[in-house]
């Protein structure tokens, strides 16, 4: 991969830092008086999702990272790997391990379209769709007519995830969840 | 690219108003406005300043500041003068840097540095429609913070004498694996390490608006040195993390000027940077300067903070470099 100098840094550029692939979030040029110029850079570690703040001497360079994002369809899990298929008619399949799937594990159901980040063709991160519709498998019985008091109760979804739902929701119903916050959004529209 | 200018009329109007107010205030002092060339045979010698070379054959450079010309005027006439002009610094580009920008450069004869800071504060307080944050933090006087004292308090070390090895270790400790500040151990290296440590470790805890004073000797540039105090008589005005102005008790010793040139020249040579000739006329003028203090104020940045904008692009008619 090519090297990128600080004056080529821009948000979205993928680089290697401490051996991990990172995406540049923000790049600020700072120069005190007649002094040394620096670039204050915020980078998102694509493996952990954590954001790093680093100050580089202007003119330093970082190695580029071969990172690609693909839209892929979730197929199944064999317990050790989670299998995805590309949606570009290539039918190419890849297997992601538990580290890559991480939090998305709570939201994966068959055929959901995920964003899979590949680094040197190996999956390092799986992002579930922002919204998923999932069935409730377990919750306390619903309270009829209680639609306004704003109370909530825990409900277990078909994927095993537990979310807070309003009191009137029942087992067997399908609800929409925001996967970024894990919050109930409403009953599924298609259900 | 659109043919249209990139800022609204109201921004232009506010900018125009600020320039009128600056000129009106300086005229009342009085200081005379003059104009000097933007192109000159001399280039900046500071290793971190790069001049645009305009004509290889004639060796002309766009000025990184009008300092040299203005000092020749002050030395010749013994009068206070100012200029509002374009300045050019190659490769300085970012949200708060444009390679071409506008400076107010102002020399006050008979003034010391402290009086010039007061005069600058008075000038800024005379400007119309100050933003709320200025009214709250600066209108009743601006705090002064000593660079050397802050450094001593934070690291327990004297920035003038701490060894290069210790500085290198401090930089490493502040942030691992982000490259290093070079392997040439000289006073330029000291200055670079101090810049880094100040930016990273000290600046975040400083007030909203302050004068940074009493600079380390290696950052004296063209300022006098206080030998007893062990600092350079230089100040910078910071506002919300942005450097707005840079002032010196002007150096009047041509031999000291030459020694500093030699050090910069050696630093440039050691780093493979382009060499720059000694500015003999600046040296001759410096030897004849009356006691004076001078300050450069970044006009574009002033407009930016005065209008509470985040970057120069928000107040620049035609944005670099696509204009």
Short mmCIF file of C-alpha atoms in Angstrom, two decimals:
data_model
loop_
_atom_site.label_atom_id
_atom_site.label_comp_id
_atom_site.label_asym_id
_atom_site.label_seq_id
_atom_site.Cartn_x
_atom_site.Cartn_y
_atom_site.Cartn_z
CA UNK A 1 0.00 0.00 0.00
CA UNK A 2 1.08 3.56 -0.63
CA UNK A 3 2.15 5.94 2.12
CA UNK A 4 0.13 9.05 2.83
CA UNK A 5 1.71 12.27 4.06
CA UNK A 6 -0.11 14.52 6.55
CA UNK A 7 -0.98 16.96 3.77
CA UNK A 8 -2.93 14.17 2.07
CA UNK A 9 -4.86 13.32 5.25
CA UNK A 10 -8.60 13.81 4.91
CA UNK A 11 -11.60 12.30 6.55
CA UNK A 12 -12.34 8.79 5.34
CA UNK A 13 -8.72 7.99 4.41
CA UNK A 14 -7.76 4.49 5.65
CA UNK A 15 -4.33 4.19 7.23
CA UNK A 16 -2.36 1.86 9.49
CA UNK A 17 -1.55 3.04 13.01
CA UNK A 18 0.08 0.77 15.58
CA UNK A 19 -0.65 -2.14 13.23
CA UNK A 20 -4.40 -1.51 13.19
CA UNK A 21 -6.45 -0.20 10.29
CA UNK A 22 -7.91 3.22 11.03
CA UNK A 23 -10.15 5.67 9.27
CA UNK A 24 -9.31 9.37 9.59
CA UNK A 25 -12.21 11.23 11.17
CA UNK A 26 -10.76 14.72 11.43
CA UNK A 27 -7.49 16.40 10.46
CA UNK A 28 -6.50 19.82 11.76
CA UNK A 29 -3.34 21.70 10.75
CA UNK A 30 -1.85 23.61 13.68
CA UNK A 31 1.22 25.79 13.62
CA UNK A 32 2.33 27.84 16.60
CA UNK A 33 3.77 31.20 15.55
CA UNK A 34 6.87 30.63 13.52
CA UNK A 35 7.21 27.16 14.96
CA UNK A 36 6.91 23.55 13.95
CA UNK A 37 3.71 22.61 12.12
CA UNK A 38 1.61 19.71 13.39
CA UNK A 39 -1.47 17.86 12.29
CA UNK A 40 -3.90 17.06 15.06
CA UNK A 41 -5.70 13.97 13.83
CA UNK A 42 -8.64 11.95 15.11
CA UNK A 43 -8.65 8.40 13.83
CA UNK A 44 -11.19 5.67 14.30
CA UNK A 45 -9.70 2.26 14.90
CA UNK A 46 -11.73 0.09 12.56
CA UNK A 47 -11.18 -3.06 14.61
CA UNK A 48 -12.30 -1.69 17.94
CA UNK A 49 -14.37 1.32 16.91
CA UNK A 50 -12.41 3.42 19.41
CA UNK A 51 -11.36 6.93 18.39
CA UNK A 52 -7.71 7.93 18.85
CA UNK A 53 -6.37 11.47 18.97
CA UNK A 54 -2.83 11.85 17.71
CA UNK A 55 -0.54 14.75 16.91
CA UNK A 56 1.79 14.25 13.97
CA UNK A 57 4.63 16.44 12.88
CA UNK A 58 3.50 17.82 9.52
CA UNK A 59 5.18 15.94 6.71
CA UNK A 60 5.16 12.58 8.54
CA UNK A 61 3.42 9.80 6.68
CA UNK A 62 1.40 6.70 7.48
CA UNK A 63 1.01 3.52 5.48
CA UNK A 64 -2.34 3.20 3.75
CA UNK A 65 -4.61 0.33 4.80
CA UNK A 66 -6.37 -1.88 2.26
CA UNK A 67 -9.82 -1.52 3.74
CA UNK A 68 -13.05 -2.02 1.82
CA UNK A 69 -16.64 -1.87 2.92
CA UNK A 70 -19.13 -4.26 1.30
CA UNK A 71 -22.84 -4.63 1.62
CA UNK A 72 -23.43 -8.30 2.43
CA UNK A 73 -26.35 -10.52 3.31
CA UNK A 74 -26.22 -12.50 6.53
CA UNK A 75 -26.80 -16.22 5.88
CA UNK A 76 -26.20 -18.33 8.97
CA UNK A 77 -23.87 -19.06 11.85
CA UNK A 78 -22.15 -22.36 12.54
CA UNK A 79 -21.42 -21.29 16.09
CA UNK A 80 -17.82 -20.36 15.36
CA UNK A 81 -18.24 -18.23 12.23
CA UNK A 82 -20.97 -16.01 10.86
CA UNK A 83 -21.41 -16.42 7.12
CA UNK A 84 -22.19 -13.57 4.74
CA UNK A 85 -22.70 -13.33 1.00
CA UNK A 86 -21.92 -10.40 -1.28
CA UNK A 87 -24.93 -8.69 -2.84
CA UNK A 88 -23.15 -7.79 -6.08
CA UNK A 89 -24.25 -10.96 -7.94
CA UNK A 90 -20.86 -12.58 -7.33
CA UNK A 91 -22.41 -14.81 -4.62
CA UNK A 92 -19.01 -14.68 -3.00
CA UNK A 93 -19.16 -15.79 0.63
CA UNK A 94 -17.05 -14.85 3.59
CA UNK A 95 -16.93 -16.01 7.18
CA UNK A 96 -16.56 -13.50 10.03
CA UNK A 97 -15.40 -14.50 13.49
CA UNK A 98 -16.91 -13.41 16.78
CA UNK A 99 -14.56 -10.40 17.13
CA UNK A 100 -15.64 -9.00 13.79
CA UNK A 101 -19.32 -9.58 14.42
CA UNK A 102 -19.09 -8.14 17.96
CA UNK A 103 -22.21 -6.10 18.82
CA UNK A 104 -23.99 -6.91 15.56
CA UNK A 105 -24.53 -10.40 16.99
CA UNK A 106 -27.65 -9.12 18.78
CA UNK A 107 -29.32 -8.02 15.58
CA UNK A 108 -28.45 -10.56 12.88
CA UNK A 109 -31.28 -12.44 11.28
CA UNK A 110 -31.39 -14.32 7.99
CA UNK A 111 -31.12 -12.17 4.89
CA UNK A 112 -30.47 -8.90 6.76
CA UNK A 113 -28.16 -6.63 4.79
CA UNK A 114 -25.08 -5.70 6.77
CA UNK A 115 -22.02 -3.60 6.11
CA UNK A 116 -18.92 -5.78 6.35
CA UNK A 117 -15.50 -4.13 6.56
CA UNK A 118 -12.68 -6.17 5.02
CA UNK A 119 -9.03 -5.50 5.77
CA UNK A 120 -6.71 -7.34 3.39
CA UNK A 121 -9.83 -9.34 2.45
CA UNK A 122 -10.42 -10.48 6.04
CA UNK A 123 -13.61 -9.28 7.77
CA UNK A 124 -12.84 -7.09 10.78
CA UNK A 125 -16.16 -5.43 11.46
CA UNK A 126 -19.81 -6.19 10.83
CA UNK A 127 -22.42 -3.47 11.15
CA UNK A 128 -26.07 -4.53 11.29
CA UNK A 129 -28.60 -2.43 9.37
CA UNK A 130 -29.56 0.70 11.35
CA UNK A 131 -33.08 -0.68 11.84
CA UNK A 132 -34.15 -4.33 12.15
CA UNK A 133 -37.52 -5.98 12.67
CA UNK A 134 -37.42 -8.82 15.18
CA UNK A 135 -39.98 -11.03 16.87
CA UNK A 136 -40.52 -11.03 20.60
CA UNK A 137 -40.05 -14.47 22.13
CA UNK A 138 -40.44 -13.60 25.78
CA UNK A 139 -41.92 -10.78 27.83
CA UNK A 140 -44.45 -10.20 30.60
CA UNK A 141 -48.09 -10.25 29.45
CA UNK A 142 -49.26 -7.03 27.85
CA UNK A 143 -51.58 -4.61 29.62
CA UNK A 144 -54.58 -3.75 27.48
CA UNK A 145 -55.29 -0.10 26.96
CA UNK A 146 -52.05 1.04 28.56
CA UNK A 147 -50.70 3.03 25.63
CA UNK A 148 -49.99 6.34 27.21
CA UNK A 149 -48.34 5.97 30.60
CA UNK A 150 -44.84 5.49 29.17
CA UNK A 151 -43.93 2.54 31.36
CA UNK A 152 -41.63 -0.13 29.93
CA UNK A 153 -40.60 -3.74 30.48
CA UNK A 154 -37.81 -5.98 29.17
CA UNK A 155 -38.50 -8.18 26.16
CA UNK A 156 -36.33 -10.92 24.66
CA UNK A 157 -36.06 -10.98 20.88
CA UNK A 158 -35.59 -13.96 18.55
CA UNK A 159 -31.85 -13.18 18.34
CA UNK A 160 -31.55 -13.33 22.13
CA UNK A 161 -31.17 -9.55 22.52
CA UNK A 162 -33.12 -7.90 25.33
CA UNK A 163 -34.70 -4.49 24.72
CA UNK A 164 -37.07 -2.29 26.64
CA UNK A 165 -40.57 -2.17 25.15
CA UNK A 166 -43.82 -0.45 26.16
CA UNK A 167 -46.12 -2.41 28.49
CA UNK A 168 -48.74 -3.14 25.77
CA UNK A 169 -46.38 -5.22 23.56
CA UNK A 170 -46.94 -9.02 23.55
CA UNK A 171 -45.03 -12.21 22.77
CA UNK A 172 -45.13 -13.04 19.05
CA UNK A 173 -45.29 -9.43 17.96
CA UNK A 174 -42.60 -8.04 15.66
CA UNK A 175 -40.98 -4.76 16.64
CA UNK A 176 -38.53 -2.37 15.01
CA UNK A 177 -35.25 -1.65 16.85
CA UNK A 178 -32.54 0.95 16.22
CA UNK A 179 -29.38 -1.19 16.29
CA UNK A 180 -27.11 1.79 17.07
CA UNK A 181 -28.84 2.51 20.36
CA UNK A 182 -30.70 -0.75 21.02
CA UNK A 183 -33.92 1.23 21.43
CA UNK A 184 -37.46 0.18 20.57
CA UNK A 185 -38.85 2.24 17.67
CA UNK A 186 -42.37 0.86 17.27
CA UNK A 187 -44.31 -2.14 16.03
CA UNK A 188 -43.07 -3.45 12.68
CA UNK A 189 -45.02 -1.90 9.85
CA UNK A 190 -45.04 -5.00 7.65
CA UNK A 191 -46.19 -7.30 10.45
CA UNK B 1 -15.67 25.70 -9.33
CA UNK B 2 -18.15 28.54 -9.15
CA UNK B 3 -17.25 32.06 -10.27
CA UNK B 4 -19.01 33.44 -7.23
CA UNK B 5 -17.22 34.74 -4.14
CA UNK B 6 -17.62 32.37 -1.22
CA UNK B 7 -18.87 34.63 1.58
CA UNK B 8 -22.07 36.58 2.14
CA UNK B 9 -22.31 40.36 1.86
CA UNK B 10 -22.85 40.63 5.61
CA UNK B 11 -19.48 38.96 6.27
CA UNK B 12 -17.78 41.33 3.82
CA UNK B 13 -19.52 44.26 5.45
CA UNK B 14 -18.38 43.24 8.93
CA UNK B 15 -14.83 42.76 7.66
CA UNK B 16 -14.84 46.19 6.06
CA UNK B 17 -16.15 47.74 9.25
CA UNK B 18 -13.36 46.15 11.31
CA UNK B 19 -10.69 47.47 8.94
CA UNK B 20 -12.14 50.99 9.06
CA UNK B 21 -12.22 50.82 12.87
CA UNK B 22 -8.61 49.57 13.09
CA UNK B 23 -7.37 52.38 10.83
CA UNK B 24 -9.43 54.98 12.72
CA UNK B 25 -8.05 53.86 16.07
CA UNK B 26 -4.42 53.79 14.88
CA UNK B 27 -4.79 57.21 13.23
CA UNK B 28 -5.87 58.60 16.60
CA UNK B 29 -2.69 57.43 18.35
CA UNK B 30 -1.19 58.58 15.90
CA UNK B 31 0.60 55.97 13.78
CA UNK B 32 1.14 56.48 10.07
CA UNK B 33 -0.10 53.92 7.56
CA UNK B 34 2.49 53.08 4.91
CA UNK B 35 2.85 50.60 2.05
CA UNK B 36 5.91 48.47 1.33
CA UNK B 37 6.64 45.96 -1.44
CA UNK B 38 5.25 42.42 -1.34
CA UNK B 39 8.16 41.20 -3.48
CA UNK B 40 11.72 41.40 -2.27
CA UNK B 41 15.16 39.89 -2.72
CA UNK B 42 15.04 38.73 0.92
CA UNK B 43 13.39 35.55 2.14
CA UNK B 44 12.50 34.44 5.65
CA UNK B 45 15.29 32.54 7.38
CA UNK B 46 13.25 30.76 10.10
CA UNK B 47 13.41 27.05 9.18
CA UNK B 48 9.63 26.73 9.57
CA UNK B 49 8.82 29.59 7.22
CA UNK B 50 8.93 28.94 3.52
CA UNK B 51 8.79 31.80 1.04
CA UNK B 52 7.24 31.56 -2.40
CA UNK B 53 9.95 32.15 -4.94
CA UNK B 54 8.50 34.19 -7.78
CA UNK B 55 11.24 34.37 -10.35
CA UNK B 56 14.09 31.89 -10.20
CA UNK B 57 16.38 34.13 -12.26
CA UNK B 58 15.89 37.34 -10.30
CA UNK B 59 15.52 35.58 -6.91
CA UNK B 60 12.46 37.46 -5.80
CA UNK B 61 10.34 36.26 -2.91
CA UNK B 62 6.81 37.05 -1.77
CA UNK B 63 7.19 38.40 1.76
CA UNK B 64 6.26 36.19 4.73
CA UNK B 65 5.71 39.49 6.59
CA UNK B 66 6.58 43.14 5.93
CA UNK B 67 8.87 43.18 8.99
CA UNK B 68 12.12 43.88 7.19
CA UNK B 69 10.79 46.81 5.15
CA UNK B 70 8.93 48.36 8.08
CA UNK B 71 12.01 48.21 10.31
CA UNK B 72 14.00 50.00 7.62
CA UNK B 73 11.34 52.73 7.66
CA UNK B 74 11.29 52.97 11.48
CA UNK B 75 15.10 53.10 11.57
CA UNK B 76 15.20 55.81 8.91
CA UNK B 77 12.47 58.13 10.26
CA UNK B 78 12.22 57.20 13.92
CA UNK B 79 8.42 57.25 13.63
CA UNK B 80 5.64 54.78 14.51
CA UNK B 81 4.13 53.14 11.43
CA UNK B 82 1.78 50.37 10.44
CA UNK B 83 0.86 48.49 7.31
CA UNK B 84 -2.10 46.27 6.45
CA UNK B 85 -0.85 44.00 3.72
CA UNK B 86 -0.81 40.56 2.13
CA UNK B 87 1.72 38.07 3.48
CA UNK B 88 2.64 34.71 2.00
CA UNK B 89 3.80 31.51 3.66
CA UNK B 90 4.20 28.46 1.47
CA UNK B 91 2.69 25.18 2.72
CA UNK B 92 0.85 26.72 5.68
CA UNK B 93 -2.57 25.45 4.84
CA UNK B 94 -5.44 24.34 7.03
CA UNK B 95 -8.69 25.49 8.57
CA UNK B 96 -6.91 28.41 10.23
CA UNK B 97 -4.03 28.88 7.80
CA UNK B 98 -3.98 30.16 4.26
CA UNK B 99 -0.70 30.49 2.36
CA UNK B 100 -1.84 34.04 1.46
CA UNK B 101 -3.28 36.11 4.26
CA UNK B 102 -3.62 39.67 5.54
CA UNK B 103 -1.55 41.07 8.37
CA UNK B 104 -1.57 44.24 10.36
CA UNK B 105 2.09 44.94 11.17
CA UNK B 106 2.52 47.78 13.65
CA UNK B 107 5.67 49.33 15.17
CA UNK B 108 5.33 51.67 18.11
CA UNK B 109 8.44 53.77 18.74
CA UNK B 110 9.42 54.25 22.40
CA UNK B 111 7.06 51.51 23.54
CA UNK B 112 7.97 48.52 25.64
CA UNK B 113 6.32 45.14 25.22
CA UNK B 114 3.93 45.56 28.12
CA UNK B 115 2.70 48.93 26.81
CA UNK B 116 2.23 47.44 23.35
CA UNK B 117 0.08 44.62 24.75
CA UNK B 118 -2.06 47.24 26.48
CA UNK B 119 -2.25 49.24 23.24
CA UNK B 120 -3.30 46.13 21.31
CA UNK B 121 -6.00 45.33 23.88
CA UNK B 122 -7.26 48.92 23.60
CA UNK B 123 -7.31 48.62 19.82
CA UNK B 124 -9.33 45.40 19.98
CA UNK B 125 -11.71 46.90 22.51
CA UNK B 126 -12.34 49.82 20.14
CA UNK B 127 -13.69 47.50 17.45
CA UNK B 128 -17.43 47.41 16.79
CA UNK B 129 -19.75 44.58 17.81
CA UNK B 130 -17.43 42.34 19.82
CA UNK B 131 -18.65 38.78 20.23
CA UNK B 132 -20.06 37.82 23.62
CA UNK B 133 -17.04 35.70 24.55
CA UNK B 134 -14.75 38.69 24.02
CA UNK B 135 -16.93 40.96 26.14
CA UNK B 136 -16.94 38.36 28.91
CA UNK B 137 -13.28 37.42 28.94
CA UNK B 138 -11.21 40.24 27.52
CA UNK B 139 -12.84 43.62 27.73
CA UNK B 140 -11.61 44.17 31.31
CA UNK B 141 -8.03 43.33 30.45
CA UNK B 142 -6.33 40.21 29.15
CA UNK B 143 -4.45 37.84 31.43
CA UNK B 144 -0.73 37.36 30.81
CA UNK B 145 0.83 33.92 31.15
CA UNK B 146 4.58 33.31 31.16
CA UNK B 147 5.64 30.53 28.78
CA UNK B 148 8.80 29.74 30.74
CA UNK B 149 6.94 29.77 34.08
CA UNK B 150 4.17 27.52 32.73
CA UNK B 151 6.76 25.09 31.41
CA UNK B 152 8.66 25.03 34.69
CA UNK B 153 5.46 24.50 36.63
CA UNK B 154 4.28 21.67 34.40
CA UNK B 155 7.50 19.75 33.84
CA UNK B 156 9.73 21.01 36.64
CA UNK B 157 12.33 21.88 34.00
CA UNK B 158 13.83 25.06 32.56
CA UNK B 159 12.96 25.20 28.84
CA UNK B 160 16.25 27.00 28.12
CA UNK B 161 18.52 24.39 29.65
CA UNK B 162 16.69 21.05 29.70
CA UNK B 163 18.80 18.57 27.71
CA UNK B 164 17.88 17.43 24.22
CA UNK B 165 17.67 13.83 25.46
CA UNK B 166 15.18 14.71 28.18
CA UNK B 167 13.11 16.72 25.70
CA UNK B 168 13.06 13.77 23.29
CA UNK B 169 11.93 11.50 26.14
CA UNK B 170 9.17 13.93 27.16
CA UNK B 171 7.89 14.01 23.58
CA UNK B 172 7.95 10.20 23.40
CA UNK B 173 6.12 9.96 26.70
CA UNK B 174 3.41 12.40 25.66
CA UNK B 175 2.45 10.27 22.71
CA UNK B 176 4.09 7.09 21.52
CA UNK B 177 4.50 5.98 17.93
CA UNK B 178 3.58 9.13 16.11
CA UNK B 179 6.95 9.71 14.56
CA UNK B 180 9.63 11.86 16.09
CA UNK B 181 10.81 15.42 15.83
CA UNK B 182 14.06 14.59 14.12
CA UNK B 183 17.48 13.25 14.99
CA UNK B 184 19.41 16.50 14.74
CA UNK B 185 19.95 17.73 18.26
CA UNK B 186 20.26 21.51 18.12
CA UNK B 187 18.38 24.59 19.30
CA UNK B 188 15.89 24.12 16.48
CA UNK B 189 15.17 20.65 17.86
CA UNK B 190 14.69 22.22 21.29
CA UNK B 191 12.22 24.70 19.83
CA UNK B 192 10.30 21.96 17.97
CA UNK B 193 10.03 19.85 21.13
CA UNK B 194 8.86 22.87 23.12
CA UNK B 195 6.22 23.63 20.47
CA UNK B 196 5.01 20.06 20.69
CA UNK B 197 4.96 19.84 24.48
CA UNK B 198 3.29 23.21 24.81
CA UNK B 199 0.57 22.32 22.30
CA UNK B 200 -0.05 18.90 23.78
CA UNK B 201 0.46 19.32 27.51
CA UNK B 202 0.14 22.98 28.48
CA UNK B 203 -2.16 24.80 26.04
CA UNK B 204 -5.32 22.75 26.77
CA UNK B 205 -5.46 24.08 30.35
CA UNK B 206 -4.96 27.76 29.48
CA UNK B 207 -7.70 30.42 29.64
CA UNK B 208 -9.92 31.42 26.74
CA UNK B 209 -8.03 34.58 26.01
CA UNK B 210 -4.51 35.43 27.15
CA UNK B 211 -1.17 36.90 26.24
CA UNK B 212 1.57 34.31 26.24
CA UNK B 213 4.74 36.14 27.33
CA UNK B 214 8.35 35.39 28.36
CA UNK B 215 9.20 32.93 25.60
CA UNK B 216 12.08 30.45 25.73
CA UNK B 217 15.29 31.96 24.37
CA UNK B 218 15.44 29.53 21.43
CA UNK B 219 12.17 31.08 20.23
CA UNK B 220 13.35 34.69 20.44
CA UNK B 221 13.13 35.13 16.64
CA UNK B 222 13.77 38.90 16.27
CA UNK B 223 12.94 39.82 19.86
CA UNK B 224 15.30 41.10 22.54
CA UNK B 225 16.37 38.72 25.28
CA UNK B 226 16.06 39.45 28.97
CA UNK B 227 19.33 37.91 30.17
CA UNK B 228 18.49 38.15 33.87
CA UNK B 229 15.01 36.70 33.48
CA UNK B 230 16.16 34.11 30.95
CA UNK B 231 13.44 34.70 28.42
CA UNK B 232 12.73 36.34 25.08
CA UNK B 233 10.71 39.57 25.16
CA UNK B 234 8.02 38.24 22.89
CA UNK B 235 4.27 37.79 23.22
CA UNK B 236 1.49 36.01 21.41
CA UNK B 237 -2.20 36.74 21.83
CA UNK B 238 -4.30 33.59 22.00
CA UNK B 239 -8.03 33.46 21.73
CA UNK B 240 -9.86 30.15 22.01
CA UNK B 241 -6.74 28.25 21.05
CA UNK B 242 -6.03 30.45 18.04
CA UNK B 243 -2.95 32.64 17.81
CA UNK B 244 -4.10 36.09 16.74
CA UNK B 245 -1.01 38.24 17.20
CA UNK B 246 2.72 37.99 17.75
CA UNK B 247 4.79 40.83 19.21
CA UNK B 248 8.44 41.57 19.97
CA UNK B 249 10.51 44.03 21.89
CA UNK B 250 12.50 44.57 18.72
CA UNK B 251 16.07 43.40 18.57
CA UNK B 252 18.46 46.33 17.91
CA UNK B 253 21.73 44.41 17.95
CA UNK B 254 22.94 43.52 14.46
CA UNK B 255 25.57 41.11 15.77
CA UNK B 256 22.95 39.15 17.70
CA UNK B 257 20.81 39.21 14.57
CA UNK B 258 23.69 37.69 12.61
CA UNK B 259 24.29 34.98 15.22
CA UNK B 260 20.62 34.01 15.08
CA UNK B 261 20.76 33.98 11.28
CA UNK B 262 23.80 31.65 11.40
CA UNK B 263 21.96 29.26 13.74
CA UNK B 264 18.89 29.22 11.48
CA UNK B 265 21.09 28.82 8.42
CA UNK B 266 22.90 25.87 10.00
CA UNK B 267 19.56 24.32 10.99
CA UNK B 268 18.36 24.68 7.41
CA UNK B 269 21.57 23.16 6.06
CA UNK B 270 21.43 20.22 8.49
CA UNK B 271 17.83 19.50 7.49
CA UNK B 272 18.37 19.73 3.77
CA UNK B 273 16.20 22.84 3.50
CA UNK B 274 16.80 25.59 1.00
CA UNK B 275 19.42 28.11 2.14
CA UNK B 276 18.54 31.77 2.53
CA UNK B 277 20.86 34.77 2.24
CA UNK B 278 21.51 37.07 5.18
CA UNK B 279 19.42 40.24 4.99
CA UNK B 280 22.17 42.86 5.32
CA UNK B 281 19.78 45.77 5.03
CA UNK B 282 17.67 44.45 7.90
CA UNK B 283 20.85 44.15 9.97
CA UNK B 284 21.88 47.73 9.14
CA UNK B 285 18.39 48.97 10.00
CA UNK B 286 18.26 46.95 13.23
CA UNK B 287 21.46 48.61 14.46
CA UNK B 288 19.80 52.01 13.99
CA UNK B 289 16.33 51.17 15.30
CA UNK B 290 15.02 53.40 18.07
CA UNK B 291 13.75 51.43 21.05
CA UNK B 292 10.43 50.07 19.85
CA UNK B 293 7.99 47.21 20.06
CA UNK B 294 6.15 45.70 17.12
CA UNK B 295 3.23 43.38 16.64
CA UNK B 296 1.66 41.46 13.77
CA UNK B 297 -2.08 40.79 13.96
CA UNK B 298 -3.72 38.27 11.62
CA UNK B 299 -6.65 40.16 10.11
CA UNK B 300 -8.38 37.13 8.59
CA UNK B 301 -8.26 35.28 11.89
CA UNK B 302 -9.46 38.36 13.74
CA UNK B 303 -12.47 38.61 11.41
CA UNK B 304 -13.05 34.88 11.87
CA UNK B 305 -13.17 35.01 15.67
CA UNK B 306 -14.97 38.36 15.74
CA UNK B 307 -17.77 36.86 13.64
CA UNK B 308 -17.63 33.65 15.71
CA UNK B 309 -16.76 31.51 12.69
CA UNK B 310 -14.81 28.28 12.87
CA UNK B 311 -12.51 28.48 9.87
CA UNK B 312 -10.94 31.01 7.54
CA UNK B 313 -13.01 29.68 4.64
CA UNK B 314 -16.06 31.23 6.33
CA UNK B 315 -14.62 34.74 6.03
CA UNK B 316 -12.46 34.50 2.89
CA UNK B 317 -13.86 35.90 -0.36
CA UNK B 318 -12.01 33.52 -2.62
CA UNK B 319 -10.79 30.34 -0.91
CA UNK B 320 -7.27 29.02 -1.41
CA UNK B 321 -6.26 27.24 -3.62
CA UNK B 322 -9.19 26.92 -6.00
CA UNK B 323 -9.82 30.61 -6.57
#
